[in-house]
Amino acid sequence: MVRWEPGAEGRLQAAALNLYAERGFEQTTTADIAQSVGLTERTFFRYFADKREVLFAGQEHFEQVFLDGVAAAPAGASALDVVASALEAASAYFPDERRQHSRVRYAVISANPGLQERELLKMATLADAMARALQERGVDEAHAVLAAETGTTVFTVSYRRWMAEGEERSLAAVQADTLADLRALVLAAG
Amino acid sequence: MVRWEPGAEGRLQAAALNLYAERGFEQTTTADIAQSVGLTERTFFRYFADKREVLFAGQEHFEQVFLDGVAAAPAGASALDVVASALEAASAYFPDERRQHSRVRYAVISANPGLQERELLKMATLADAMARALQERGVDEAHAVLAAETGTTVFTVSYRRWMAEGEERSLAAVQADTLADLRALVLAAG
């Protein structure tokens, strides 16, 4: 009999992050995570393939937020403006209340090369999805790929700045500054 | 007794790439690789930590090529011009004779998420190294990180274009075009 546990997925995710931050990712087992919230390891595996994937649940939703931003850009917007629209949409996914959670998750990931690799693949997958969405808007492949990869770089750099200790600006504000910095960088080049 | 095998490292690398391309990465064992060039598995492990790392040997040299390009940029060059100098230096590391080898390696990597992740970490590590080198030249951290990440994006996009079937331009020429595309992209944005 498979029992449905209300909120089990979210409870397992929160418990996993706490344990990874306290004990280290390597030192935490799926049994530890499940037991800490009174669930079985079998329930854990009903929601997540392994203890790494707990940190990456929701990738489809994460990507969709950016793609909604692409769709929201006005017809005729330049490729980078479309990407900027995606980034603006994404900033709503990371309100300031989420900053502390993001910091803890980022610290856990930064301490483990395998997790870093997985995070990088998540961002590469996002860039591919945005490049396809730009092509569907009529941007040729080469420019779509470059705009999507550049936008993903702007997001990644901004996201890291947003999580820095002492940073108080919203992600939207940091992203606007990073885009302005990119413009200045390109204009200063010979 | 540890016997030194002349050229063993290079022979193992070439053999590994061939086997990965023919049979698939998952289907190839370290014993297969060693035996195919008349060596023992023990010799294999003297050079490589595992069968994945065979594809990523030489990362330090790869990074150093970019860093030499950073060092070669004239004093007072803008951050993106310094990065462009690094990319120009890197293009010498990928002459046209290497294009077919790069294509085979890229096909093997693209077929396997674990290898893709490792390749992404390699590029992230390169971006970090370039950001540090820019900071040592006096660029502030935020701009150094953005310039290094943007340069790495330009390299990655160009490298993929360079490997595309039918592409005949040199990597240096593709990179110059990608940098021009980036400039146009930024100038077209509102």
PDB file of N, CA and C in Angstrom, chain A residues 52 78-81 113-114 116-118 120-122 124 128 142-143 145-147 149-150 153-154 156-157 160-161 178-179 181-190, chain B residues 52 78-81 113-114 116-118 120-122 124 128 142-143 145-147 149-150 153-154 156-157 160-161 178-179 181-190:
ATOM      1  N   ARG A  52      21.216  13.734  -4.005  1.00  0.00           N
ATOM      2  CA  ARG A  52      21.637  14.905  -4.768  1.00  0.00           C
ATOM      3  C   ARG A  52      20.424  15.628  -5.362  1.00  0.00           C
ATOM      4  N   SER A  78      14.473  43.148 -29.062  1.00  0.00           N
ATOM      5  CA  SER A  78      15.767  42.587 -29.462  1.00  0.00           C
ATOM      6  C   SER A  78      16.037  41.321 -28.638  1.00  0.00           C
ATOM      7  N   ALA A  79      16.937  40.479 -29.142  1.00  0.00           N
ATOM      8  CA  ALA A  79      17.212  39.196 -28.471  1.00  0.00           C
ATOM      9  C   ALA A  79      17.612  39.401 -27.009  1.00  0.00           C
ATOM     10  N   LEU A  80      18.467  40.393 -26.746  1.00  0.00           N
ATOM     11  CA  LEU A  80      18.912  40.597 -25.363  1.00  0.00           C
ATOM     12  C   LEU A  80      17.792  41.192 -24.507  1.00  0.00           C
ATOM     13  N   ASP A  81      16.900  41.975 -25.118  1.00  0.00           N
ATOM     14  CA  ASP A  81      15.755  42.496 -24.366  1.00  0.00           C
ATOM     15  C   ASP A  81      14.793  41.364 -24.004  1.00  0.00           C
ATOM     16  N   PRO A 113      32.130  19.291  -5.315  1.00  0.00           N
ATOM     17  CA  PRO A 113      32.262  19.391  -6.773  1.00  0.00           C
ATOM     18  C   PRO A 113      31.129  18.682  -7.544  1.00  0.00           C
ATOM     19  N   GLY A 114      30.658  17.547  -7.025  1.00  0.00           N
ATOM     20  CA  GLY A 114      29.579  16.826  -7.706  1.00  0.00           C
ATOM     21  C   GLY A 114      28.298  17.651  -7.749  1.00  0.00           C
ATOM     22  N   GLN A 116      28.256  21.005  -7.502  1.00  0.00           N
ATOM     23  CA  GLN A 116      28.555  22.148  -8.375  1.00  0.00           C
ATOM     24  C   GLN A 116      28.317  21.771  -9.829  1.00  0.00           C
ATOM     25  N   GLU A 117      28.793  20.587 -10.203  1.00  0.00           N
ATOM     26  CA  GLU A 117      28.611  20.111 -11.576  1.00  0.00           C
ATOM     27  C   GLU A 117      27.127  20.026 -11.922  1.00  0.00           C
ATOM     28  N   ARG A 118      26.335  19.506 -10.982  1.00  0.00           N
ATOM     29  CA  ARG A 118      24.908  19.347 -11.232  1.00  0.00           C
ATOM     30  C   ARG A 118      24.232  20.704 -11.396  1.00  0.00           C
ATOM     31  N   LEU A 120      25.701  23.414 -12.465  1.00  0.00           N
ATOM     32  CA  LEU A 120      26.123  23.947 -13.760  1.00  0.00           C
ATOM     33  C   LEU A 120      25.301  23.338 -14.891  1.00  0.00           C
ATOM     34  N   LEU A 121      24.989  22.047 -14.773  1.00  0.00           N
ATOM     35  CA  LEU A 121      24.168  21.394 -15.804  1.00  0.00           C
ATOM     36  C   LEU A 121      22.761  21.990 -15.810  1.00  0.00           C
ATOM     37  N   LYS A 122      22.248  22.302 -14.622  1.00  0.00           N
ATOM     38  CA  LYS A 122      20.931  22.937 -14.523  1.00  0.00           C
ATOM     39  C   LYS A 122      20.920  24.260 -15.290  1.00  0.00           C
ATOM     40  N   ALA A 124      23.038  25.166 -17.697  1.00  0.00           N
ATOM     41  CA  ALA A 124      23.261  24.910 -19.125  1.00  0.00           C
ATOM     42  C   ALA A 124      21.955  24.472 -19.792  1.00  0.00           C
ATOM     43  N   ASP A 128      19.937  26.343 -22.868  1.00  0.00           N
ATOM     44  CA  ASP A 128      19.447  25.636 -24.068  1.00  0.00           C
ATOM     45  C   ASP A 128      17.962  25.915 -24.288  1.00  0.00           C
ATOM     46  N   ALA A 142      22.598  31.047 -34.185  1.00  0.00           N
ATOM     47  CA  ALA A 142      23.839  31.558 -33.596  1.00  0.00           C
ATOM     48  C   ALA A 142      23.547  32.700 -32.603  1.00  0.00           C
ATOM     49  N   HIS A 143      22.681  33.632 -33.005  1.00  0.00           N
ATOM     50  CA  HIS A 143      22.375  34.748 -32.113  1.00  0.00           C
ATOM     51  C   HIS A 143      21.524  34.308 -30.923  1.00  0.00           C
ATOM     52  N   VAL A 145      21.625  31.363 -29.423  1.00  0.00           N
ATOM     53  CA  VAL A 145      22.509  30.686 -28.472  1.00  0.00           C
ATOM     54  C   VAL A 145      23.338  31.716 -27.699  1.00  0.00           C
ATOM     55  N   LEU A 146      23.909  32.678 -28.411  1.00  0.00           N
ATOM     56  CA  LEU A 146      24.742  33.679 -27.741  1.00  0.00           C
ATOM     57  C   LEU A 146      23.921  34.515 -26.757  1.00  0.00           C
ATOM     58  N   ALA A 147      22.723  34.938 -27.165  1.00  0.00           N
ATOM     59  CA  ALA A 147      21.884  35.752 -26.273  1.00  0.00           C
ATOM     60  C   ALA A 147      21.463  34.943 -25.047  1.00  0.00           C
ATOM     61  N   GLU A 149      22.964  32.271 -23.726  1.00  0.00           N
ATOM     62  CA  GLU A 149      24.125  31.984 -22.871  1.00  0.00           C
ATOM     63  C   GLU A 149      24.554  33.251 -22.125  1.00  0.00           C
ATOM     64  N   THR A 150      24.505  34.384 -22.801  1.00  0.00           N
ATOM     65  CA  THR A 150      24.873  35.650 -22.157  1.00  0.00           C
ATOM     66  C   THR A 150      23.878  35.977 -21.045  1.00  0.00           C
ATOM     67  N   THR A 153      24.562  33.839 -18.104  1.00  0.00           N
ATOM     68  CA  THR A 153      25.739  34.361 -17.400  1.00  0.00           C
ATOM     69  C   THR A 153      25.349  35.551 -16.528  1.00  0.00           C
ATOM     70  N   VAL A 154      24.555  36.469 -17.065  1.00  0.00           N
ATOM     71  CA  VAL A 154      24.116  37.643 -16.295  1.00  0.00           C
ATOM     72  C   VAL A 154      23.303  37.184 -15.083  1.00  0.00           C
ATOM     73  N   THR A 156      23.501  34.215 -13.515  1.00  0.00           N
ATOM     74  CA  THR A 156      24.381  33.513 -12.571  1.00  0.00           C
ATOM     75  C   THR A 156      25.224  34.493 -11.762  1.00  0.00           C
ATOM     76  N   VAL A 157      25.822  35.460 -12.461  1.00  0.00           N
ATOM     77  CA  VAL A 157      26.656  36.451 -11.786  1.00  0.00           C
ATOM     78  C   VAL A 157      25.798  37.268 -10.812  1.00  0.00           C
ATOM     79  N   ARG A 160      24.716  35.237  -7.676  1.00  0.00           N
ATOM     80  CA  ARG A 160      25.804  35.132  -6.696  1.00  0.00           C
ATOM     81  C   ARG A 160      25.974  36.436  -5.937  1.00  0.00           C
ATOM     82  N   ARG A 161      25.885  37.569  -6.651  1.00  0.00           N
ATOM     83  CA  ARG A 161      25.992  38.872  -5.970  1.00  0.00           C
ATOM     84  C   ARG A 161      24.853  39.031  -4.972  1.00  0.00           C
ATOM     85  N   THR A 178      23.876  44.451 -13.353  1.00  0.00           N
ATOM     86  CA  THR A 178      24.786  43.572 -14.090  1.00  0.00           C
ATOM     87  C   THR A 178      24.630  43.800 -15.593  1.00  0.00           C
ATOM     88  N   LEU A 179      23.387  43.984 -16.052  1.00  0.00           N
ATOM     89  CA  LEU A 179      23.169  44.258 -17.477  1.00  0.00           C
ATOM     90  C   LEU A 179      23.813  45.591 -17.873  1.00  0.00           C
ATOM     91  N   ASP A 181      26.406  46.874 -16.361  1.00  0.00           N
ATOM     92  CA  ASP A 181      27.853  46.594 -16.338  1.00  0.00           C
ATOM     93  C   ASP A 181      28.293  45.910 -17.632  1.00  0.00           C
ATOM     94  N   LEU A 182      27.459  44.990 -18.109  1.00  0.00           N
ATOM     95  CA  LEU A 182      27.803  44.271 -19.352  1.00  0.00           C
ATOM     96  C   LEU A 182      27.883  45.259 -20.509  1.00  0.00           C
ATOM     97  N   ARG A 183      26.928  46.173 -20.545  1.00  0.00           N
ATOM     98  CA  ARG A 183      26.902  47.186 -21.592  1.00  0.00           C
ATOM     99  C   ARG A 183      28.183  48.036 -21.529  1.00  0.00           C
ATOM    100  N   ALA A 184      28.543  48.459 -20.309  1.00  0.00           N
ATOM    101  CA  ALA A 184      29.745  49.289 -20.132  1.00  0.00           C
ATOM    102  C   ALA A 184      31.006  48.520 -20.545  1.00  0.00           C
ATOM    103  N   LEU A 185      31.036  47.250 -20.184  1.00  0.00           N
ATOM    104  CA  LEU A 185      32.171  46.364 -20.495  1.00  0.00           C
ATOM    105  C   LEU A 185      32.367  46.278 -22.008  1.00  0.00           C
ATOM    106  N   VAL A 186      31.256  46.073 -22.719  1.00  0.00           N
ATOM    107  CA  VAL A 186      31.308  45.902 -24.173  1.00  0.00           C
ATOM    108  C   VAL A 186      31.668  47.229 -24.843  1.00  0.00           C
ATOM    109  N   LEU A 187      31.115  48.333 -24.332  1.00  0.00           N
ATOM    110  CA  LEU A 187      31.386  49.633 -24.946  1.00  0.00           C
ATOM    111  C   LEU A 187      32.830  50.074 -24.719  1.00  0.00           C
ATOM    112  N   ALA A 188      33.434  49.607 -23.591  1.00  0.00           N
ATOM    113  CA  ALA A 188      34.817  50.009 -23.288  1.00  0.00           C
ATOM    114  C   ALA A 188      35.836  49.215 -24.107  1.00  0.00           C
ATOM    115  N   ALA A 189      35.380  48.110 -24.731  1.00  0.00           N
ATOM    116  CA  ALA A 189      36.317  47.261 -25.476  1.00  0.00           C
ATOM    117  C   ALA A 189      36.607  47.883 -26.836  1.00  0.00           C
ATOM    118  N   GLY A 190      37.847  47.671 -27.285  1.00  0.00           N
ATOM    119  CA  GLY A 190      38.281  48.284 -28.551  1.00  0.00           C
ATOM    120  C   GLY A 190      37.725  47.545 -29.738  1.00  0.00           C
TER     121      GLY A 190
ATOM    122  N   ARG B  52      36.693   8.742 -16.568  1.00  0.00           N
ATOM    123  CA  ARG B  52      36.189  10.063 -16.916  1.00  0.00           C
ATOM    124  C   ARG B  52      37.343  11.055 -17.086  1.00  0.00           C
ATOM    125  N   SER B  78      41.068  47.381 -21.554  1.00  0.00           N
ATOM    126  CA  SER B  78      39.794  47.220 -20.840  1.00  0.00           C
ATOM    127  C   SER B  78      39.621  45.756 -20.459  1.00  0.00           C
ATOM    128  N   ALA B  79      38.762  45.496 -19.466  1.00  0.00           N
ATOM    129  CA  ALA B  79      38.585  44.125 -18.976  1.00  0.00           C
ATOM    130  C   ALA B  79      38.210  43.162 -20.103  1.00  0.00           C
ATOM    131  N   LEU B  80      37.296  43.583 -20.994  1.00  0.00           N
ATOM    132  CA  LEU B  80      36.879  42.678 -22.066  1.00  0.00           C
ATOM    133  C   LEU B  80      37.979  42.509 -23.114  1.00  0.00           C
ATOM    134  N   ASP B  81      38.814  43.543 -23.301  1.00  0.00           N
ATOM    135  CA  ASP B  81      39.943  43.406 -24.219  1.00  0.00           C
ATOM    136  C   ASP B  81      40.983  42.424 -23.659  1.00  0.00           C
ATOM    137  N   PRO B 113      25.434  12.783 -19.502  1.00  0.00           N
ATOM    138  CA  PRO B 113      25.262  13.918 -18.585  1.00  0.00           C
ATOM    139  C   PRO B 113      26.406  14.077 -17.578  1.00  0.00           C
ATOM    140  N   GLY B 114      26.957  12.969 -17.090  1.00  0.00           N
ATOM    141  CA  GLY B 114      28.051  13.052 -16.123  1.00  0.00           C
ATOM    142  C   GLY B 114      29.290  13.707 -16.738  1.00  0.00           C
ATOM    143  N   GLN B 116      29.143  15.779 -19.382  1.00  0.00           N
ATOM    144  CA  GLN B 116      28.751  17.171 -19.639  1.00  0.00           C
ATOM    145  C   GLN B 116      28.980  18.014 -18.390  1.00  0.00           C
ATOM    146  N   GLU B 117      28.558  17.470 -17.246  1.00  0.00           N
ATOM    147  CA  GLU B 117      28.741  18.180 -15.974  1.00  0.00           C
ATOM    148  C   GLU B 117      30.215  18.463 -15.716  1.00  0.00           C
ATOM    149  N   ARG B 118      31.056  17.456 -15.988  1.00  0.00           N
ATOM    150  CA  ARG B 118      32.492  17.611 -15.737  1.00  0.00           C
ATOM    151  C   ARG B 118      33.074  18.680 -16.642  1.00  0.00           C
ATOM    152  N   LEU B 120      31.428  21.212 -17.891  1.00  0.00           N
ATOM    153  CA  LEU B 120      30.942  22.507 -17.401  1.00  0.00           C
ATOM    154  C   LEU B 120      31.774  22.980 -16.210  1.00  0.00           C
ATOM    155  N   LEU B 121      32.155  22.042 -15.339  1.00  0.00           N
ATOM    156  CA  LEU B 121      32.992  22.418 -14.188  1.00  0.00           C
ATOM    157  C   LEU B 121      34.357  22.908 -14.665  1.00  0.00           C
ATOM    158  N   LYS B 122      34.870  22.261 -15.706  1.00  0.00           N
ATOM    159  CA  LYS B 122      36.155  22.684 -16.279  1.00  0.00           C
ATOM    160  C   LYS B 122      36.071  24.140 -16.737  1.00  0.00           C
ATOM    161  N   ALA B 124      33.844  26.423 -15.722  1.00  0.00           N
ATOM    162  CA  ALA B 124      33.601  27.291 -14.560  1.00  0.00           C
ATOM    163  C   ALA B 124      34.916  27.567 -13.831  1.00  0.00           C
ATOM    164  N   ASP B 128      36.744  31.202 -13.196  1.00  0.00           N
ATOM    165  CA  ASP B 128      37.247  31.642 -11.885  1.00  0.00           C
ATOM    166  C   ASP B 128      38.713  32.080 -11.984  1.00  0.00           C
ATOM    167  N   ALA B 142      33.528  42.565  -8.970  1.00  0.00           N
ATOM    168  CA  ALA B 142      32.276  42.400  -9.716  1.00  0.00           C
ATOM    169  C   ALA B 142      32.519  42.453 -11.227  1.00  0.00           C
ATOM    170  N   HIS B 143      33.326  43.419 -11.677  1.00  0.00           N
ATOM    171  CA  HIS B 143      33.588  43.533 -13.110  1.00  0.00           C
ATOM    172  C   HIS B 143      34.497  42.415 -13.606  1.00  0.00           C
ATOM    173  N   VAL B 145      34.597  39.320 -12.442  1.00  0.00           N
ATOM    174  CA  VAL B 145      33.785  38.106 -12.562  1.00  0.00           C
ATOM    175  C   VAL B 145      32.914  38.183 -13.820  1.00  0.00           C
ATOM    176  N   LEU B 146      32.273  39.320 -14.041  1.00  0.00           N
ATOM    177  CA  LEU B 146      31.395  39.449 -15.212  1.00  0.00           C
ATOM    178  C   LEU B 146      32.193  39.325 -16.515  1.00  0.00           C
ATOM    179  N   ALA B 147      33.362  39.992 -16.574  1.00  0.00           N
ATOM    180  CA  ALA B 147      34.177  39.929 -17.796  1.00  0.00           C
ATOM    181  C   ALA B 147      34.678  38.506 -18.029  1.00  0.00           C
ATOM    182  N   GLU B 149      33.359  35.639 -16.916  1.00  0.00           N
ATOM    183  CA  GLU B 149      32.234  34.756 -17.256  1.00  0.00           C
ATOM    184  C   GLU B 149      31.759  35.029 -18.689  1.00  0.00           C
ATOM    185  N   THR B 150      31.720  36.299 -19.062  1.00  0.00           N
ATOM    186  CA  THR B 150      31.295  36.646 -20.423  1.00  0.00           C
ATOM    187  C   THR B 150      32.295  36.101 -21.445  1.00  0.00           C
ATOM    188  N   THR B 153      31.809  32.459 -21.833  1.00  0.00           N
ATOM    189  CA  THR B 153      30.629  32.225 -22.660  1.00  0.00           C
ATOM    190  C   THR B 153      30.964  32.396 -24.143  1.00  0.00           C
ATOM    191  N   VAL B 154      31.685  33.456 -24.459  1.00  0.00           N
ATOM    192  CA  VAL B 154      32.077  33.697 -25.858  1.00  0.00           C
ATOM    193  C   VAL B 154      32.943  32.534 -26.353  1.00  0.00           C
ATOM    194  N   THR B 156      32.965  29.380 -25.216  1.00  0.00           N
ATOM    195  CA  THR B 156      32.155  28.156 -25.307  1.00  0.00           C
ATOM    196  C   THR B 156      31.271  28.170 -26.555  1.00  0.00           C
ATOM    197  N   VAL B 157      30.599  29.299 -26.779  1.00  0.00           N
ATOM    198  CA  VAL B 157      29.730  29.423 -27.953  1.00  0.00           C
ATOM    199  C   VAL B 157      30.560  29.292 -29.238  1.00  0.00           C
ATOM    200  N   ARG B 160      31.836  25.682 -29.870  1.00  0.00           N
ATOM    201  CA  ARG B 160      30.780  24.825 -30.422  1.00  0.00           C
ATOM    202  C   ARG B 160      30.546  25.129 -31.909  1.00  0.00           C
ATOM    203  N   ARG B 161      30.556  26.436 -32.254  1.00  0.00           N
ATOM    204  CA  ARG B 161      30.391  26.795 -33.672  1.00  0.00           C
ATOM    205  C   ARG B 161      31.539  26.226 -34.503  1.00  0.00           C
ATOM    206  N   THR B 178      31.991  36.117 -32.875  1.00  0.00           N
ATOM    207  CA  THR B 178      31.122  36.017 -31.703  1.00  0.00           C
ATOM    208  C   THR B 178      31.222  37.293 -30.860  1.00  0.00           C
ATOM    209  N   LEU B 179      32.446  37.820 -30.728  1.00  0.00           N
ATOM    210  CA  LEU B 179      32.610  39.074 -29.976  1.00  0.00           C
ATOM    211  C   LEU B 179      31.872  40.220 -30.679  1.00  0.00           C
ATOM    212  N   ASP B 181      29.249  39.823 -32.564  1.00  0.00           N
ATOM    213  CA  ASP B 181      27.825  39.526 -32.340  1.00  0.00           C
ATOM    214  C   ASP B 181      27.386  39.996 -30.949  1.00  0.00           C
ATOM    215  N   LEU B 182      28.257  39.781 -29.971  1.00  0.00           N
ATOM    216  CA  LEU B 182      27.937  40.203 -28.607  1.00  0.00           C
ATOM    217  C   LEU B 182      27.766  41.720 -28.549  1.00  0.00           C
ATOM    218  N   ARG B 183      28.667  42.407 -29.221  1.00  0.00           N
ATOM    219  CA  ARG B 183      28.604  43.867 -29.265  1.00  0.00           C
ATOM    220  C   ARG B 183      27.278  44.317 -29.897  1.00  0.00           C
ATOM    221  N   ALA B 184      26.926  43.694 -31.033  1.00  0.00           N
ATOM    222  CA  ALA B 184      25.685  44.056 -31.734  1.00  0.00           C
ATOM    223  C   ALA B 184      24.468  43.764 -30.854  1.00  0.00           C
ATOM    224  N   LEU B 185      24.531  42.633 -30.151  1.00  0.00           N
ATOM    225  CA  LEU B 185      23.435  42.212 -29.259  1.00  0.00           C
ATOM    226  C   LEU B 185      23.206  43.260 -28.168  1.00  0.00           C
ATOM    227  N   VAL B 186      24.306  43.706 -27.567  1.00  0.00           N
ATOM    228  CA  VAL B 186      24.220  44.670 -26.473  1.00  0.00           C
ATOM    229  C   VAL B 186      23.764  46.039 -26.993  1.00  0.00           C
ATOM    230  N   LEU B 187      24.259  46.425 -28.168  1.00  0.00           N
ATOM    231  CA  LEU B 187      23.901  47.737 -28.721  1.00  0.00           C
ATOM    232  C   LEU B 187      22.442  47.779 -29.155  1.00  0.00           C
ATOM    233  N   ALA B 188      21.891  46.613 -29.549  1.00  0.00           N
ATOM    234  CA  ALA B 188      20.488  46.569 -30.012  1.00  0.00           C
ATOM    235  C   ALA B 188      19.506  46.583 -28.846  1.00  0.00           C
ATOM    236  N   ALA B 189      20.017  46.300 -27.624  1.00  0.00           N
ATOM    237  CA  ALA B 189      19.110  46.241 -26.464  1.00  0.00           C
ATOM    238  C   ALA B 189      18.758  47.652 -26.006  1.00  0.00           C
ATOM    239  N   GLY B 190      17.516  47.748 -25.491  1.00  0.00           N
ATOM    240  CA  GLY B 190      17.016  49.069 -25.056  1.00  0.00           C
ATOM    241  C   GLY B 190      17.634  49.505 -23.762  1.00  0.00           C
TER     242      GLY B 190
END
